[in-house]
PDB file of C-alpha atoms in Angstrom:
ATOM      1  CA  GLU A   1     -36.778  25.325 -33.077  1.00 66.00           C
ATOM      2  CA  PRO A   2     -36.392  21.572 -32.610  1.00 66.00           C
ATOM      3  CA  LEU A   3     -34.425  20.365 -29.592  1.00 72.00           C
ATOM      4  CA  GLY A   4     -33.199  17.315 -31.501  1.00 73.00           C
ATOM      5  CA  TYR A   5     -34.306  14.390 -33.614  1.00 72.00           C
ATOM      6  CA  VAL A   6     -36.087  11.184 -32.653  1.00 74.00           C
ATOM      7  CA  GLU A   7     -35.702   7.857 -34.410  1.00 75.00           C
ATOM      8  CA  ALA A   8     -38.855   6.237 -35.767  1.00 78.00           C
ATOM      9  CA  LYS A   9     -39.222   2.847 -37.489  1.00 83.00           C
ATOM     10  CA  TRP A  10     -42.192   1.023 -38.907  1.00 84.00           C
ATOM     11  CA  ILE A  11     -42.167  -2.426 -40.490  1.00 91.00           C
ATOM     12  CA  ALA A  12     -45.249  -4.229 -41.762  1.00 91.00           C
ATOM     13  CA  PHE A  13     -46.011  -7.523 -43.477  1.00 93.00           C
ATOM     14  CA  ASP A  14     -49.278  -7.682 -45.403  1.00 93.00           C
ATOM     15  CA  PHE A  15     -51.129 -10.490 -47.079  1.00 94.00           C
ATOM     16  CA  SER A  16     -53.993  -9.463 -49.358  1.00 94.00           C
ATOM     17  CA  SER A  17     -56.309 -11.377 -51.628  1.00 93.00           C
ATOM     18  CA  ASP A  18     -59.662 -11.068 -53.306  1.00 90.00           C
ATOM     19  CA  VAL A  19     -62.575 -13.433 -53.744  1.00 84.00           C
ATOM     20  CA  ASP A  20     -64.496 -13.371 -57.019  1.00 76.00           C
ATOM     21  CA  LEU A  21     -68.086 -13.614 -55.798  1.00 79.00           C
ATOM     22  CA  ASN A  22     -69.246 -14.570 -59.309  1.00 76.00           C
ATOM     23  CA  ARG A  23     -67.739 -18.031 -58.711  1.00 78.00           C
ATOM     24  CA  ILE A  24     -69.705 -18.477 -55.455  1.00 80.00           C
ATOM     25  CA  PHE A  25     -73.044 -16.750 -56.121  1.00 78.00           C
ATOM     26  CA  ALA A  26     -74.664 -16.830 -59.539  1.00 76.00           C
ATOM     27  CA  ASP A  27     -76.338 -13.412 -59.199  1.00 76.00           C
ATOM     28  CA  SER A  28     -73.344 -11.412 -57.866  1.00 75.00           C
ATOM     29  CA  LYS A  29     -72.305 -10.041 -61.244  1.00 79.00           C
ATOM     30  CA  ASP A  30     -69.146  -7.898 -61.193  1.00 83.00           C
ATOM     31  CA  PHE A  31     -68.762  -7.892 -57.385  1.00 86.00           C
ATOM     32  CA  SER A  32     -65.565  -8.891 -55.630  1.00 88.00           C
ATOM     33  CA  LEU A  33     -64.633  -9.118 -51.974  1.00 93.00           C
ATOM     34  CA  GLY A  34     -61.152  -8.475 -50.637  1.00 95.00           C
ATOM     35  CA  TYR A  35     -59.244  -8.720 -47.391  1.00 96.00           C
ATOM     36  CA  ASN A  36     -55.880  -7.672 -46.011  1.00 96.00           C
ATOM     37  CA  ILE A  37     -54.128  -9.093 -42.952  1.00 97.00           C
ATOM     38  CA  LYS A  38     -51.302  -6.956 -41.585  1.00 95.00           C
ATOM     39  CA  LEU A  39     -48.649  -7.635 -38.935  1.00 96.00           C
ATOM     40  CA  ASN A  40     -46.670  -4.595 -37.846  1.00 93.00           C
ATOM     41  CA  TYR A  41     -43.859  -3.389 -35.623  1.00 93.00           C
ATOM     42  CA  SER A  42     -43.108   0.250 -34.847  1.00 90.00           C
ATOM     43  CA  LYS A  43     -40.657   2.112 -32.688  1.00 87.00           C
ATOM     44  CA  LEU A  44     -40.888   5.758 -31.711  1.00 80.00           C
ATOM     45  CA  HIS A  45     -38.038   6.961 -29.520  1.00 77.00           C
ATOM     46  CA  THR A  46     -38.061   4.432 -26.630  1.00 80.00           C
ATOM     47  CA  GLU A  47     -41.579   3.004 -27.138  1.00 84.00           C
ATOM     48  CA  ARG A  48     -42.117  -0.184 -29.129  1.00 89.00           C
ATOM     49  CA  TYR A  49     -45.436  -1.404 -30.509  1.00 90.00           C
ATOM     50  CA  TRP A  50     -46.452  -4.563 -32.359  1.00 94.00           C
ATOM     51  CA  GLY A  51     -49.811  -5.811 -33.486  1.00 94.00           C
ATOM     52  CA  TYR A  52     -52.156  -6.977 -36.186  1.00 95.00           C
ATOM     53  CA  SER A  53     -55.076  -5.622 -38.168  1.00 95.00           C
ATOM     54  CA  ILE A  54     -57.580  -6.910 -40.688  1.00 96.00           C
ATOM     55  CA  ASP A  55     -59.251  -4.929 -43.480  1.00 96.00           C
ATOM     56  CA  ILE A  56     -62.330  -6.015 -45.456  1.00 97.00           C
ATOM     57  CA  GLY A  57     -63.686  -4.407 -48.606  1.00 97.00           C
ATOM     58  CA  PHE A  58     -65.795  -4.972 -51.659  1.00 93.00           C
ATOM     59  CA  GLN A  59     -65.733  -3.649 -55.192  1.00 93.00           C
ATOM     60  CA  LYS A  60     -68.434  -3.348 -57.842  1.00 92.00           C
ATOM     61  CA  LYS A  61     -67.504  -2.953 -61.485  1.00 91.00           C
ATOM     62  CA  ILE A  62     -69.971  -0.425 -62.870  1.00 94.00           C
ATOM     63  CA  ASN A  63     -68.671  -0.502 -66.458  1.00 94.00           C
ATOM     64  CA  ASP A  64     -65.360  -0.905 -68.333  1.00 92.00           C
ATOM     65  CA  LYS A  65     -64.062   2.421 -67.012  1.00 95.00           C
ATOM     66  CA  LEU A  66     -65.664   2.903 -63.579  1.00 97.00           C
ATOM     67  CA  ASN A  67     -65.461   0.915 -60.318  1.00 96.00           C
ATOM     68  CA  PHE A  68     -67.016   1.598 -56.917  1.00 97.00           C
ATOM     69  CA  GLY A  69     -65.545   0.301 -53.664  1.00 97.00           C
ATOM     70  CA  PHE A  70     -66.213   0.242 -49.923  1.00 97.00           C
ATOM     71  CA  VAL A  71     -63.729  -0.658 -47.163  1.00 97.00           C
ATOM     72  CA  SER A  72     -63.675  -1.101 -43.393  1.00 97.00           C
ATOM     73  CA  LYS A  73     -60.107  -1.016 -42.053  1.00 95.00           C
ATOM     74  CA  ASN A  74     -58.000  -1.636 -38.967  1.00 93.00           C
ATOM     75  CA  PHE A  75     -59.877  -4.266 -36.980  1.00 93.00           C
ATOM     76  CA  GLY A  76     -57.136  -5.336 -34.622  1.00 93.00           C
ATOM     77  CA  ARG A  77     -54.962  -4.670 -31.609  1.00 92.00           C
ATOM     78  CA  GLU A  78     -51.616  -3.117 -30.899  1.00 91.00           C
ATOM     79  CA  TYR A  79     -49.440  -4.205 -27.984  1.00 92.00           C
ATOM     80  CA  SER A  80     -46.688  -2.457 -26.074  1.00 89.00           C
ATOM     81  CA  LEU A  81     -44.884  -2.957 -22.778  1.00 83.00           C
ATOM     82  CA  SER A  82     -47.437  -0.615 -21.193  1.00 83.00           C
ATOM     83  CA  GLY A  83     -50.508  -2.561 -22.348  1.00 85.00           C
ATOM     84  CA  ILE A  84     -52.947  -3.266 -25.177  1.00 82.00           C
ATOM     85  CA  GLU A  85     -54.422  -0.561 -27.353  1.00 81.00           C
ATOM     86  CA  ARG A  86     -57.206  -0.676 -29.883  1.00 77.00           C
ATOM     87  CA  ILE A  87     -56.271   0.505 -33.365  1.00 84.00           C
ATOM     88  CA  GLU A  88     -58.435   3.307 -34.768  1.00 88.00           C
ATOM     89  CA  ASN A  89     -60.956   1.856 -37.250  1.00 92.00           C
ATOM     90  CA  TYR A  90     -62.237   3.682 -40.280  1.00 93.00           C
ATOM     91  CA  ILE A  91     -64.597   3.209 -43.177  1.00 97.00           C
ATOM     92  CA  GLY A  92     -64.295   4.499 -46.696  1.00 97.00           C
ATOM     93  CA  ALA A  93     -65.898   4.552 -50.108  1.00 98.00           C
ATOM     94  CA  GLY A  94     -64.359   5.403 -53.439  1.00 98.00           C
ATOM     95  CA  LEU A  95     -64.540   5.601 -57.187  1.00 98.00           C
ATOM     96  CA  ALA A  96     -61.851   4.557 -59.662  1.00 97.00           C
ATOM     97  CA  TYR A  97     -61.932   5.791 -63.253  1.00 97.00           C
ATOM     98  CA  ASN A  98     -59.739   4.297 -65.966  1.00 95.00           C
ATOM     99  CA  ALA A  99     -58.795   7.061 -68.429  1.00 93.00           C
ATOM    100  CA  ASN A 100     -57.208   4.872 -71.139  1.00 87.00           C
ATOM    101  CA  MET A 101     -56.685   7.764 -73.555  1.00 84.00           C
ATOM    102  CA  ILE A 102     -54.097   9.346 -71.231  1.00 86.00           C
ATOM    103  CA  ARG A 103     -52.920   6.029 -69.695  1.00 89.00           C
ATOM    104  CA  ASN A 104     -54.021   7.137 -66.244  1.00 93.00           C
ATOM    105  CA  ASN A 105     -56.284   5.989 -63.439  1.00 96.00           C
ATOM    106  CA  ILE A 106     -58.121   8.598 -61.378  1.00 97.00           C
ATOM    107  CA  TYR A 107     -59.211   7.806 -57.821  1.00 97.00           C
ATOM    108  CA  PHE A 108     -61.560   9.674 -55.483  1.00 98.00           C
ATOM    109  CA  ASP A 109     -62.071   8.425 -51.909  1.00 98.00           C
ATOM    110  CA  TRP A 110     -64.049   9.470 -48.853  1.00 97.00           C
ATOM    111  CA  ILE A 111     -62.842   8.217 -45.459  1.00 96.00           C
ATOM    112  CA  TYR A 112     -64.566   8.584 -42.096  1.00 95.00           C
ATOM    113  CA  SER A 113     -62.290   8.284 -39.069  1.00 88.00           C
ATOM    114  CA  ALA A 114     -62.248   9.772 -35.554  1.00 84.00           C
ATOM    115  CA  ASN A 115     -65.369  11.871 -36.231  1.00 86.00           C
ATOM    116  CA  ARG A 116     -63.888  13.558 -39.285  1.00 91.00           C
ATOM    117  CA  ASN A 117     -64.303  13.265 -43.037  1.00 94.00           C
ATOM    118  CA  ILE A 118     -61.201  12.947 -45.188  1.00 94.00           C
ATOM    119  CA  PHE A 119     -61.345  13.357 -48.962  1.00 97.00           C
ATOM    120  CA  LYS A 120     -58.623  11.985 -51.246  1.00 97.00           C
ATOM    121  CA  LEU A 121     -57.853  12.454 -54.920  1.00 98.00           C
ATOM    122  CA  ALA A 122     -55.101  10.560 -56.768  1.00 98.00           C
ATOM    123  CA  LEU A 123     -53.725   9.979 -60.248  1.00 97.00           C
ATOM    124  CA  LYS A 124     -51.678   6.945 -61.233  1.00 97.00           C
ATOM    125  CA  THR A 125     -50.119   6.307 -64.605  1.00 96.00           C
ATOM    126  CA  ASP A 126     -50.841   2.953 -66.223  1.00 92.00           C
ATOM    127  CA  PHE A 127     -47.659   1.766 -67.947  1.00 94.00           C
ATOM    128  CA  LYS A 128     -46.139  -1.717 -68.035  1.00 93.00           C
ATOM    129  CA  TYR A 129     -43.019  -1.360 -65.861  1.00 96.00           C
ATOM    130  CA  ILE A 130     -42.717   2.129 -64.322  1.00 97.00           C
ATOM    131  CA  ASN A 131     -45.557   4.251 -62.904  1.00 97.00           C
ATOM    132  CA  LEU A 132     -45.941   7.585 -61.154  1.00 97.00           C
ATOM    133  CA  THR A 133     -48.561   8.275 -58.480  1.00 97.00           C
ATOM    134  CA  LEU A 134     -49.677  11.708 -57.239  1.00 98.00           C
ATOM    135  CA  GLY A 135     -52.250  12.239 -54.499  1.00 97.00           C
ATOM    136  CA  ALA A 136     -53.741  14.756 -52.106  1.00 97.00           C
ATOM    137  CA  SER A 137     -55.846  14.492 -48.938  1.00 95.00           C
ATOM    138  CA  TYR A 138     -58.062  17.103 -47.351  1.00 94.00           C
ATOM    139  CA  SER A 139     -60.028  17.286 -44.111  1.00 92.00           C
ATOM    140  CA  LYS A 140     -61.829  20.507 -43.183  1.00 88.00           C
ATOM    141  CA  ASN A 141     -59.795  22.576 -40.690  1.00 76.00           C
ATOM    142  CA  SER A 142     -57.592  19.692 -39.629  1.00 78.00           C
ATOM    143  CA  TYR A 143     -55.454  18.060 -42.306  1.00 84.00           C
ATOM    144  CA  ARG A 144     -53.961  18.504 -45.784  1.00 91.00           C
ATOM    145  CA  ASP A 145     -51.237  16.584 -47.560  1.00 93.00           C
ATOM    146  CA  PHE A 146     -49.678  15.914 -50.942  1.00 96.00           C
ATOM    147  CA  SER A 147     -48.038  12.590 -51.746  1.00 97.00           C
ATOM    148  CA  TYR A 148     -46.052  11.219 -54.631  1.00 98.00           C
ATOM    149  CA  GLY A 149     -44.472   7.925 -55.526  1.00 97.00           C
ATOM    150  CA  LEU A 150     -42.734   5.913 -58.180  1.00 98.00           C
ATOM    151  CA  SER A 151     -43.215   2.174 -58.692  1.00 98.00           C
ATOM    152  CA  PHE A 152     -41.202  -0.385 -60.653  1.00 98.00           C
ATOM    153  CA  GLU A 153     -42.884  -3.682 -61.563  1.00 97.00           C
ATOM    154  CA  PHE A 154     -41.246  -6.759 -63.057  1.00 96.00           C
ATOM    155  CA  LYS A 155     -42.287 -10.440 -63.089  1.00 94.00           C
ATOM    156  CA  ASN A 156     -44.860 -10.294 -60.257  1.00 95.00           C
ATOM    157  CA  TRP A 157     -42.624  -8.111 -58.060  1.00 97.00           C
ATOM    158  CA  MET A 158     -43.071  -4.403 -57.378  1.00 97.00           C
ATOM    159  CA  LEU A 159     -40.785  -1.892 -55.687  1.00 98.00           C
ATOM    160  CA  VAL A 160     -42.465   1.349 -54.542  1.00 97.00           C
ATOM    161  CA  PHE A 161     -40.835   4.578 -53.347  1.00 97.00           C
ATOM    162  CA  GLY A 162     -43.107   7.194 -51.816  1.00 97.00           C
ATOM    163  CA  SER A 163     -43.140  10.418 -49.847  1.00 96.00           C
ATOM    164  CA  ILE A 164     -45.695  12.750 -48.315  1.00 94.00           C
ATOM    165  CA  ILE A 165     -45.685  16.488 -47.657  1.00 93.00           C
ATOM    166  CA  HIS A 166     -48.075  17.617 -44.915  1.00 89.00           C
ATOM    167  CA  ASP A 167     -48.890  20.544 -42.623  1.00 81.00           C
ATOM    168  CA  ASN A 168     -47.038  19.212 -39.560  1.00 78.00           C
ATOM    169  CA  SER A 169     -43.429  20.360 -39.958  1.00 73.00           C
ATOM    170  CA  ILE A 170     -42.486  18.648 -36.672  1.00 73.00           C
ATOM    171  CA  LEU A 171     -42.825  15.257 -38.373  1.00 73.00           C
ATOM    172  CA  GLY A 172     -40.711  16.247 -41.358  1.00 78.00           C
ATOM    173  CA  THR A 173     -41.292  14.637 -44.757  1.00 85.00           C
ATOM    174  CA  PRO A 174     -41.788  10.877 -44.274  1.00 86.00           C
ATOM    175  CA  LYS A 175     -40.520   8.564 -46.988  1.00 89.00           C
ATOM    176  CA  SER A 176     -41.281   4.891 -47.531  1.00 91.00           C
ATOM    177  CA  ILE A 177     -40.007   1.896 -49.451  1.00 93.00           C
ATOM    178  CA  GLU A 178     -42.326  -1.010 -50.162  1.00 93.00           C
ATOM    179  CA  LEU A 179     -41.620  -4.406 -51.715  1.00 94.00           C
ATOM    180  CA  ARG A 180     -44.591  -6.390 -53.092  1.00 93.00           C
ATOM    181  CA  LYS A 181     -44.880  -9.933 -54.440  1.00 92.00           C
ATOM    182  CA  TYR A 182     -47.961 -10.914 -56.460  1.00 90.00           C
ATOM    183  CA  PHE A 183     -49.108 -14.555 -56.409  1.00 84.00           C
TER     184      PHE A 183
END
């Protein structure tokens, strides 16, 4: 039985880009490098946190349907009135398969964080304006979730609605709204 409800907020601003290594190195065929810089603010009950993180990853195009990627995420710091905290880093690797016949992309990822392996599987439709995403995560004896989302894209803008269902009923069913601008 819950005693009550607690307010939680999270706001983030991201800037992401990729670098086509083929333009820099002649022998780096079908490799690309990407980065993401994130500024965030969160509030949980009476605590407030703000900080930054940087993610770096690379992708290798194996063929017209299959890509391989590797990422190292969350290099940064988070600040609060009680001090500075290090953000938990993690590494990951994944495969993306473009199933054109069913207008779908299939993703499989492995993530290593806090001495545990997390496996993720996702499907995303590949239509011009509106797309559906379904995903699931699994970590042996510690975590399972199912997520879903709907995105609307028009003229280099995207609006994304998402939600996640997980094993921890105390946290409820988080929902998110994301606004993206592509340059």
